[in-house]
């Protein structure tokens, strides 16, 4: 029979740690996508460097907002 501490640790590792790793991967992927989009816009020559940085920042904020909404949605009980 397992102790209560062992059960709590196993629950934590299964639920919370897995969710944190998934969130970190999602945020990293979104960040890399935004960085790539900003680099492509700059390489094509549509904007100057400052404007592409602003575009990248806005896209990053939007990506973070979407990820937070998805995270809240996934945490809701059925």
N, CA, C and O atoms as a printed pandas DataFrame, in Angstrom:
     atom_number atom_name residue_name chain_id  residue_number  x_coord  y_coord  z_coord
0              1         N          UNK        A               1    0.839   -1.176    0.000
1              2        CA          UNK        A               1    0.000    0.000    0.000
2              3         C          UNK        A               1    0.893    1.251    0.000
3              4         O          UNK        A               1    1.885    1.318    0.725
4              5         N          UNK        A               2    0.529    2.218   -0.808
5              6        CA          UNK        A               2    1.331    3.433   -0.924
6              7         C          UNK        A               2    0.902    4.459    0.108
7              8         O          UNK        A               2   -0.248    4.506    0.546
8              9         N          UNK        A               3    1.874    5.276    0.476
9             10        CA          UNK        A               3    1.562    6.336    1.436
10            11         C          UNK        A               3    0.819    7.470    0.728
11            12         O          UNK        A               3    0.790    7.547   -0.500
12            13         N          UNK        A               4    0.228    8.332    1.525
13            14        CA          UNK        A               4   -0.507    9.470    0.961
14            15         C          UNK        A               4    0.433   10.404    0.212
15            16         O          UNK        A               4    0.062   10.969   -0.818
16            17         N          UNK        A               5    1.644   10.568    0.723
17            18        CA          UNK        A               5    2.612   11.445    0.054
18            19         C          UNK        A               5    2.985   10.890   -1.316
19            20         O          UNK        A               5    3.123   11.646   -2.277
20            21         N          UNK        A               6    3.148    9.580   -1.408
21            22        CA          UNK        A               6    3.492    8.967   -2.690
22            23         C          UNK        A               6    2.345    9.133   -3.682
23            24         O          UNK        A               6    2.580    9.418   -4.856
24            25         N          UNK        A               7    1.123    8.960   -3.227
25            26        CA          UNK        A               7   -0.036    9.135   -4.112
26            27         C          UNK        A               7   -0.137   10.578   -4.594
27            28         O          UNK        A               7   -0.418   10.828   -5.766
28            29         N          UNK        A               8    0.093   11.522   -3.688
29            30        CA          UNK        A               8    0.035   12.936   -4.078
30            31         C          UNK        A               8    1.131   13.277   -5.081
31            32         O          UNK        A               8    0.899   14.013   -6.040
32            33         N          UNK        A               9    2.324   12.739   -4.855
33            34        CA          UNK        A               9    3.429   12.993   -5.779
34            35         C          UNK        A               9    3.126   12.404   -7.151
35            36         O          UNK        A               9    3.367   13.051   -8.170
36            37         N          UNK        A              10    2.609   11.204   -7.186
37            38        CA          UNK        A              10    2.274   10.578   -8.468
38            39         C          UNK        A              10    1.180   11.376   -9.187
39            40         O          UNK        A              10    1.243   11.558  -10.403
40            41         N          UNK        A              11    0.183   11.849   -8.438
41            42        CA          UNK        A              11   -0.869   12.662   -9.039
42            43         C          UNK        A              11   -0.282   13.950   -9.614
43            44         O          UNK        A              11   -0.613   14.357  -10.727
44            45         N          UNK        A              12    0.600   14.586   -8.828
45            46        CA          UNK        A              12    1.227   15.834   -9.279
46            47         C          UNK        A              12    2.009   15.604  -10.562
47            48         O          UNK        A              12    1.896   16.373  -11.516
48            49         N          UNK        A              13    2.799   14.548  -10.578
49            50        CA          UNK        A              13    3.618   14.283  -11.759
50            51         C          UNK        A              13    2.759   13.964  -12.976
51            52         O          UNK        A              13    3.087   14.369  -14.091
52            53         N          UNK        A              14    1.685   13.254  -12.774
53            54        CA          UNK        A              14    0.824   12.906  -13.906
54            55         C          UNK        A              14    0.048   14.100  -14.433
55            56         O          UNK        A              14   -0.036   14.304  -15.644
56            57         N          UNK        A              15   -0.501   14.865  -13.557
57            58        CA          UNK        A              15   -1.404   15.940  -13.974
58            59         C          UNK        A              15   -0.694   17.263  -14.220
59            60         O          UNK        A              15   -0.688   17.777  -15.338
60            61         N          UNK        A              16   -0.108   17.799  -13.190
61            62        CA          UNK        A              16    0.418   19.159  -13.264
62            63         C          UNK        A              16    1.692   19.249  -14.091
63            64         O          UNK        A              16    1.810   20.123  -14.950
64            65         N          UNK        A              17    2.636   18.369  -13.847
65            66        CA          UNK        A              17    3.902   18.449  -14.569
66            67         C          UNK        A              17    3.687   18.223  -16.059
67            68         O          UNK        A              17    4.291   18.906  -16.886
68            69         N          UNK        A              18    2.833   17.272  -16.405
69            70        CA          UNK        A              18    2.542   17.025  -17.817
70            71         C          UNK        A              18    1.889   18.251  -18.461
71            72         O          UNK        A              18    2.193   18.586  -19.606
72            73         N          UNK        A              19    1.005   18.911  -17.738
73            74        CA          UNK        A              19    0.361   20.114  -18.276
74            75         C          UNK        A              19    1.375   21.238  -18.457
75            76         O          UNK        A              19    1.327   21.964  -19.449
76            77         N          UNK        A              20    2.290   21.384  -17.506
77            78        CA          UNK        A              20    3.308   22.433  -17.626
78            79         C          UNK        A              20    4.231   22.183  -18.808
79            80         O          UNK        A              20    4.587   23.119  -19.524
80            81         N          UNK        A              21    4.619   20.942  -19.019
81            82        CA          UNK        A              21    5.487   20.613  -20.157
82            83         C          UNK        A              21    4.750   20.885  -21.465
83            84         O          UNK        A              21    5.327   21.443  -22.399
84            85         N          UNK        A              22    3.486   20.496  -21.535
85            86        CA          UNK        A              22    2.708   20.747  -22.748
86            87         C          UNK        A              22    2.570   22.245  -23.006
87            88         O          UNK        A              22    2.699   22.687  -24.148
88            89         N          UNK        A              23    2.313   23.023  -21.969
89            90        CA          UNK        A              23    2.218   24.479  -22.130
90            91         C          UNK        A              23    3.539   25.073  -22.595
91            92         O          UNK        A              23    3.560   25.943  -23.466
92            93         N          UNK        A              24    4.637   24.606  -22.019
93            94        CA          UNK        A              24    5.951   25.115  -22.420
94            95         C          UNK        A              24    6.220   24.813  -23.888
95            96         O          UNK        A              24    6.751   25.660  -24.606
96            97         N          UNK        A              25    5.864   23.629  -24.336
97            98        CA          UNK        A              25    6.056   23.289  -25.747
98            99         C          UNK        A              25    5.179   24.149  -26.650
99           100         O          UNK        A              25    5.617   24.577  -27.717
100          101         N          UNK        A              26    3.948   24.400  -26.229
101          102        CA          UNK        A              26    3.060   25.238  -27.033
102          103         C          UNK        A              26    3.573   26.668  -27.130
103          104         O          UNK        A              26    3.584   27.257  -28.211
104          105         N          UNK        A              27    4.003   27.229  -25.987
105          106        CA          UNK        A              27    4.518   28.598  -26.001
106          107         C          UNK        A              27    5.798   28.700  -26.829
107          108         O          UNK        A              27    5.994   29.678  -27.550
108          109         N          UNK        A              28    6.666   27.697  -26.728
109          110        CA          UNK        A              28    7.902   27.707  -27.507
110          111         C          UNK        A              28    7.596   27.639  -28.994
111          112         O          UNK        A              28    8.190   28.368  -29.789
112          113         N          UNK        A              29    6.675   26.768  -29.368
113          114        CA          UNK        A              29    6.295   26.646  -30.772
114          115         C          UNK        A              29    5.686   27.944  -31.288
115          116         O          UNK        A              29    6.001   28.386  -32.393
116          117         N          UNK        A              30    4.820   28.552  -30.493
117          118        CA          UNK        A              30    4.212   29.820  -30.907
118          119         C          UNK        A              30    5.271   30.906  -31.047
119          120         O          UNK        A              30    5.238   31.692  -31.994
120          121         N          UNK        A              31    6.204   30.951  -30.112
121          122        CA          UNK        A              31    7.274   31.946  -30.183
122          123         C          UNK        A              31    8.141   31.775  -31.413
123          124         O          UNK        A              31    8.494   32.755  -32.069
124          125         N          UNK        A              32    8.487   30.537  -31.729
125          126        CA          UNK        A              32    9.301   30.282  -32.920
126          127         C          UNK        A              32    8.536   30.613  -34.196
127          128         O          UNK        A              32    9.121   31.115  -35.156
128          129         N          UNK        A              33    7.241   30.340  -34.215
129          130        CA          UNK        A              33    6.434   30.679  -35.389
130          131         C          UNK        A              33    6.375   32.185  -35.592
131          132         O          UNK        A              33    6.478   32.667  -36.720
132          133         N          UNK        A              34    6.212   32.920  -34.516
133          134        CA          UNK        A              34    6.163   34.380  -34.614
134          135         C          UNK        A              34    7.513   34.928  -35.045
135          136         O          UNK        A              34    7.581   35.837  -35.873
136          137         N          UNK        A              35    8.582   34.385  -34.490
137          138        CA          UNK        A              35    9.923   34.818  -34.884
138          139         C          UNK        A              35   10.152   34.557  -36.368
139          140         O          UNK        A              35   10.703   35.399  -37.078
140          141         N          UNK        A              36    9.730   33.396  -36.826
141          142        CA          UNK        A              36    9.865   33.074  -38.246
142          143         C          UNK        A              36    9.045   33.997  -39.124
143          144         O          UNK        A              36    9.500   34.410  -40.190
144          145         N          UNK        A              37    7.831   34.325  -38.682
145          146        CA          UNK        A              37    6.985   35.230  -39.465
146          147         C          UNK        A              37    7.599   36.622  -39.534
147          148         O          UNK        A              37    7.599   37.250  -40.593
148          149         N          UNK        A              38    8.121   37.107  -38.411
149          150        CA          UNK        A              38    8.768   38.421  -38.412
150          151         C          UNK        A              38   10.001   38.454  -39.295
151          152         O          UNK        A              38   10.249   39.438  -39.991
152          153         N          UNK        A              39   10.770   37.379  -39.267
153          154        CA          UNK        A              39   11.964   37.289  -40.118
154          155         C          UNK        A              39   11.580   37.244  -41.586
155          156         O          UNK        A              39   12.237   37.866  -42.420
156          157         N          UNK        A              40   10.516   36.509  -41.910
157          158        CA          UNK        A              40   10.074   36.423  -43.302
158          159         C          UNK        A              40    9.584   37.775  -43.806
159          160         O          UNK        A              40    9.886   38.167  -44.933
160          161         N          UNK        A              41    8.831   38.486  -42.975
161          162        CA          UNK        A              41    8.343   39.812  -43.373
162          163         C          UNK        A              41    9.519   40.741  -43.637
163          164         O          UNK        A              41    9.507   41.509  -44.599
164          165         N          UNK        A              42   10.524   40.672  -42.788
165          166        CA          UNK        A              42   11.710   41.525  -42.965
166          167         C          UNK        A              42   12.497   41.105  -44.200
167          168         O          UNK        A              42   12.977   41.957  -44.949
168          169         N          UNK        A              43   12.632   39.802  -44.418
169          170        CA          UNK        A              43   13.414   39.314  -45.559
170          171         C          UNK        A              43   12.748   39.664  -46.885
171          172         O          UNK        A              43   13.429   39.966  -47.865
172          173         N          UNK        A              44   11.432   39.624  -46.914
173          174        CA          UNK        A              44   10.715   39.968  -48.139
174          175         C          UNK        A              44   10.880   41.450  -48.448
175          176         O          UNK        A              44   10.813   41.861  -49.606
176          177         N          UNK        A              45   11.093   42.240  -47.416
177          178        CA          UNK        A              45   11.302   43.664  -47.621
178          179         C          UNK        A              45   10.034   44.480  -47.485
179          180         O          UNK        A              45    9.989   45.631  -47.919
180          181         N          UNK        A              46    8.993   43.897  -46.883
181          182        CA          UNK        A              46    7.748   44.631  -46.730
182          183         C          UNK        A              46    7.865   45.772  -45.734
183          184         O          UNK        A              46    7.198   46.797  -45.877
184          185         N          UNK        A              47    8.710   45.598  -44.725
185          186        CA          UNK        A              47    8.814   46.613  -43.678
186          187         C          UNK        A              47   10.265   46.824  -43.308
187          188         O          UNK        A              47   11.149   46.089  -43.749
188          189         N          UNK        A              48   10.501   47.839  -42.491
189          190        CA          UNK        A              48   11.830   48.021  -41.931
190          191         C          UNK        A              48   11.944   47.184  -40.658
191          192         O          UNK        A              48   10.986   46.525  -40.254
192          193         N          UNK        A              49   13.106   47.212  -40.039
193          194        CA          UNK        A              49   13.359   46.357  -38.874
194          195         C          UNK        A              49   12.462   46.714  -37.691
195          196         O          UNK        A              49   11.950   45.822  -37.015
196          197         N          UNK        A              50   12.268   48.002  -37.432
197          198        CA          UNK        A              50   11.460   48.412  -36.277
198          199         C          UNK        A              50   10.011   47.971  -36.433
199          200         O          UNK        A              50    9.396   47.486  -35.483
200          201         N          UNK        A              51    9.473   48.141  -37.626
201          202        CA          UNK        A              51    8.081   47.742  -37.849
202          203         C          UNK        A              51    7.920   46.240  -37.735
203          204         O          UNK        A              51    6.922   45.768  -37.191
204          205         N          UNK        A              52    8.886   45.477  -38.240
205          206        CA          UNK        A              52    8.775   44.021  -38.133
206          207         C          UNK        A              52    8.871   43.577  -36.679
207          208         O          UNK        A              52    8.266   42.573  -36.301
208          209         N          UNK        A              53    9.626   44.312  -35.854
209          210        CA          UNK        A              53    9.674   43.989  -34.428
210          211         C          UNK        A              53    8.323   44.253  -33.770
211          212         O          UNK        A              53    7.880   43.473  -32.927
212          213         N          UNK        A              54    7.669   45.345  -34.148
213          214        CA          UNK        A              54    6.345   45.645  -33.601
214          215         C          UNK        A              54    5.341   44.584  -34.043
215          216         O          UNK        A              54    4.536   44.114  -33.238
216          217         N          UNK        A              55    5.388   44.210  -35.313
217          218        CA          UNK        A              55    4.492   43.162  -35.816
218          219         C          UNK        A              55    4.738   41.860  -35.060
219          220         O          UNK        A              55    3.791   41.184  -34.659
220          221         N          UNK        A              56    6.002   41.512  -34.867
221          222        CA          UNK        A              56    6.335   40.303  -34.120
222          223         C          UNK        A              56    5.839   40.355  -32.687
223          224         O          UNK        A              56    5.353   39.351  -32.166
224          225         N          UNK        A              57    5.953   41.515  -32.038
225          226        CA          UNK        A              57    5.469   41.660  -30.668
226          227         C          UNK        A              57    3.963   41.511  -30.567
227          228         O          UNK        A              57    3.455   40.871  -29.646
228          229         N          UNK        A              58    3.250   42.103  -31.517
229          230        CA          UNK        A              58    1.787   41.979  -31.525
230          231         C          UNK        A              58    1.383   40.529  -31.756
231          232         O          UNK        A              58    0.483   40.019  -31.089
232          233         N          UNK        A              59    2.042   39.868  -32.694
233          234        CA          UNK        A              59    1.735   38.459  -32.948
234          235         C          UNK        A              59    2.060   37.592  -31.739
235          236         O          UNK        A              59    1.326   36.653  -31.429
236          237         N          UNK        A              60    3.152   37.903  -31.059
237          238        CA          UNK        A              60    3.513   37.135  -29.862
238          239         C          UNK        A              60    2.463   37.321  -28.770
239          240         O          UNK        A              60    2.067   36.349  -28.127
240          241         N          UNK        A              61    2.011   38.545  -28.555
241          242        CA          UNK        A              61    0.959   38.787  -27.555
242          243         C          UNK        A              61   -0.315   38.038  -27.916
243          244         O          UNK        A              61   -0.971   37.469  -27.044
244          245         N          UNK        A              62   -0.664   38.036  -29.187
245          246        CA          UNK        A              62   -1.859   37.309  -29.616
246          247         C          UNK        A              62   -1.695   35.811  -29.400
247          248         O          UNK        A              62   -2.632   35.138  -28.970
248          249         N          UNK        A              63   -0.515   35.289  -29.692
249          250        CA          UNK        A              63   -0.271   33.858  -29.500
250          251         C          UNK        A              63   -0.340   33.484  -28.026
251          252         O          UNK        A              63   -0.901   32.445  -27.676
252          253         N          UNK        A              64    0.218   34.311  -27.169
253          254        CA          UNK        A              64    0.165   34.040  -25.726
254          255         C          UNK        A              64   -1.274   34.099  -25.238
255          256         O          UNK        A              64   -1.683   33.262  -24.433
256          257         N          UNK        A              65   -2.051   35.070  -25.709
257          258        CA          UNK        A              65   -3.450   35.171  -25.302
258          259         C          UNK        A              65   -4.219   33.922  -25.708
259          260         O          UNK        A              65   -4.991   33.381  -24.916
260          261         N          UNK        A              66   -4.012   33.459  -26.943
261          262        CA          UNK        A              66   -4.699   32.251  -27.416
262          263         C          UNK        A              66   -4.280   31.046  -26.586
263          264         O          UNK        A              66   -5.126   30.236  -26.207
264          265         N          UNK        A              67   -2.995   30.915  -26.299
265          266        CA          UNK        A              67   -2.528   29.778  -25.504
266          267         C          UNK        A              67   -3.123   29.804  -24.096
267          268         O          UNK        A              67   -3.486   28.756  -23.561
268          269         N          UNK        A              68   -3.224   30.976  -23.499
269          270        CA          UNK        A              68   -3.834   31.067  -22.171
270          271         C          UNK        A              68   -5.311   30.689  -22.208
271          272         O          UNK        A              68   -5.801   30.017  -21.301
272          273         N          UNK        A              69   -6.025   31.117  -23.254
273          274        CA          UNK        A              69   -7.433   30.733  -23.374
274          275         C          UNK        A              69   -7.559   29.224  -23.555
275          276         O          UNK        A              69   -8.447   28.608  -22.965
276          277         N          UNK        A              70   -6.690   28.619  -24.357
277          278        CA          UNK        A              70   -6.728   27.167  -24.543
278          279         C          UNK        A              70   -6.417   26.444  -23.241
279          280         O          UNK        A              70   -7.022   25.419  -22.929
280          281         N          UNK        A              71   -5.467   26.987  -22.485
281          282        CA          UNK        A              71   -5.120   26.360  -21.214
282          283         C          UNK        A              71   -6.299   26.425  -20.245
283          284         O          UNK        A              71   -6.614   25.433  -19.588
284          285         N          UNK        A              72   -6.950   27.581  -20.151
285          286        CA          UNK        A              72   -8.116   27.706  -19.276
286          287         C          UNK        A              72   -9.227   26.766  -19.721
287          288         O          UNK        A              72   -9.905   26.163  -18.889
288          289         N          UNK        A              73   -9.416   26.641  -21.026
289          290        CA          UNK        A              73  -10.457   25.767  -21.545
290          291         C          UNK        A              73  -10.155   24.309  -21.218
291          292         O          UNK        A              73  -11.065   23.546  -20.893
292          293         N          UNK        A              74   -8.892   23.918  -21.302
293          294        CA          UNK        A              74   -8.537   22.527  -21.037
294          295         C          UNK        A              74   -8.630   22.182  -19.554
295          296         O          UNK        A              74   -8.751   21.008  -19.206
296          297         N          UNK        A              75   -8.575   23.188  -18.669
297          298        CA          UNK        A              75   -8.640   22.939  -17.233
298          299         C          UNK        A              75  -10.075   22.864  -16.712
299          300         O          UNK        A              75  -10.287   22.478  -15.563
300          301         N          UNK        A              76  -11.055   23.223  -17.526
301          302        CA          UNK        A              76  -12.444   23.224  -17.069
302          303         C          UNK        A              76  -12.943   21.798  -16.878
303          304         O          UNK        A              76  -12.584   20.896  -17.635
304          305         N          UNK        A              77  -13.768   21.606  -15.866
305          306        CA          UNK        A              77  -14.369   20.270  -15.705
306          307         C          UNK        A              77  -15.429   20.037  -16.780
307          308         O          UNK        A              77  -15.988   20.988  -17.328
308          309         N          UNK        A              78  -15.688   18.817  -17.065
309          310        CA          UNK        A              78  -16.668   18.473  -18.105
310          311         C          UNK        A              78  -18.078   18.696  -17.627
311          312         O          UNK        A              78  -19.028   18.457  -18.373
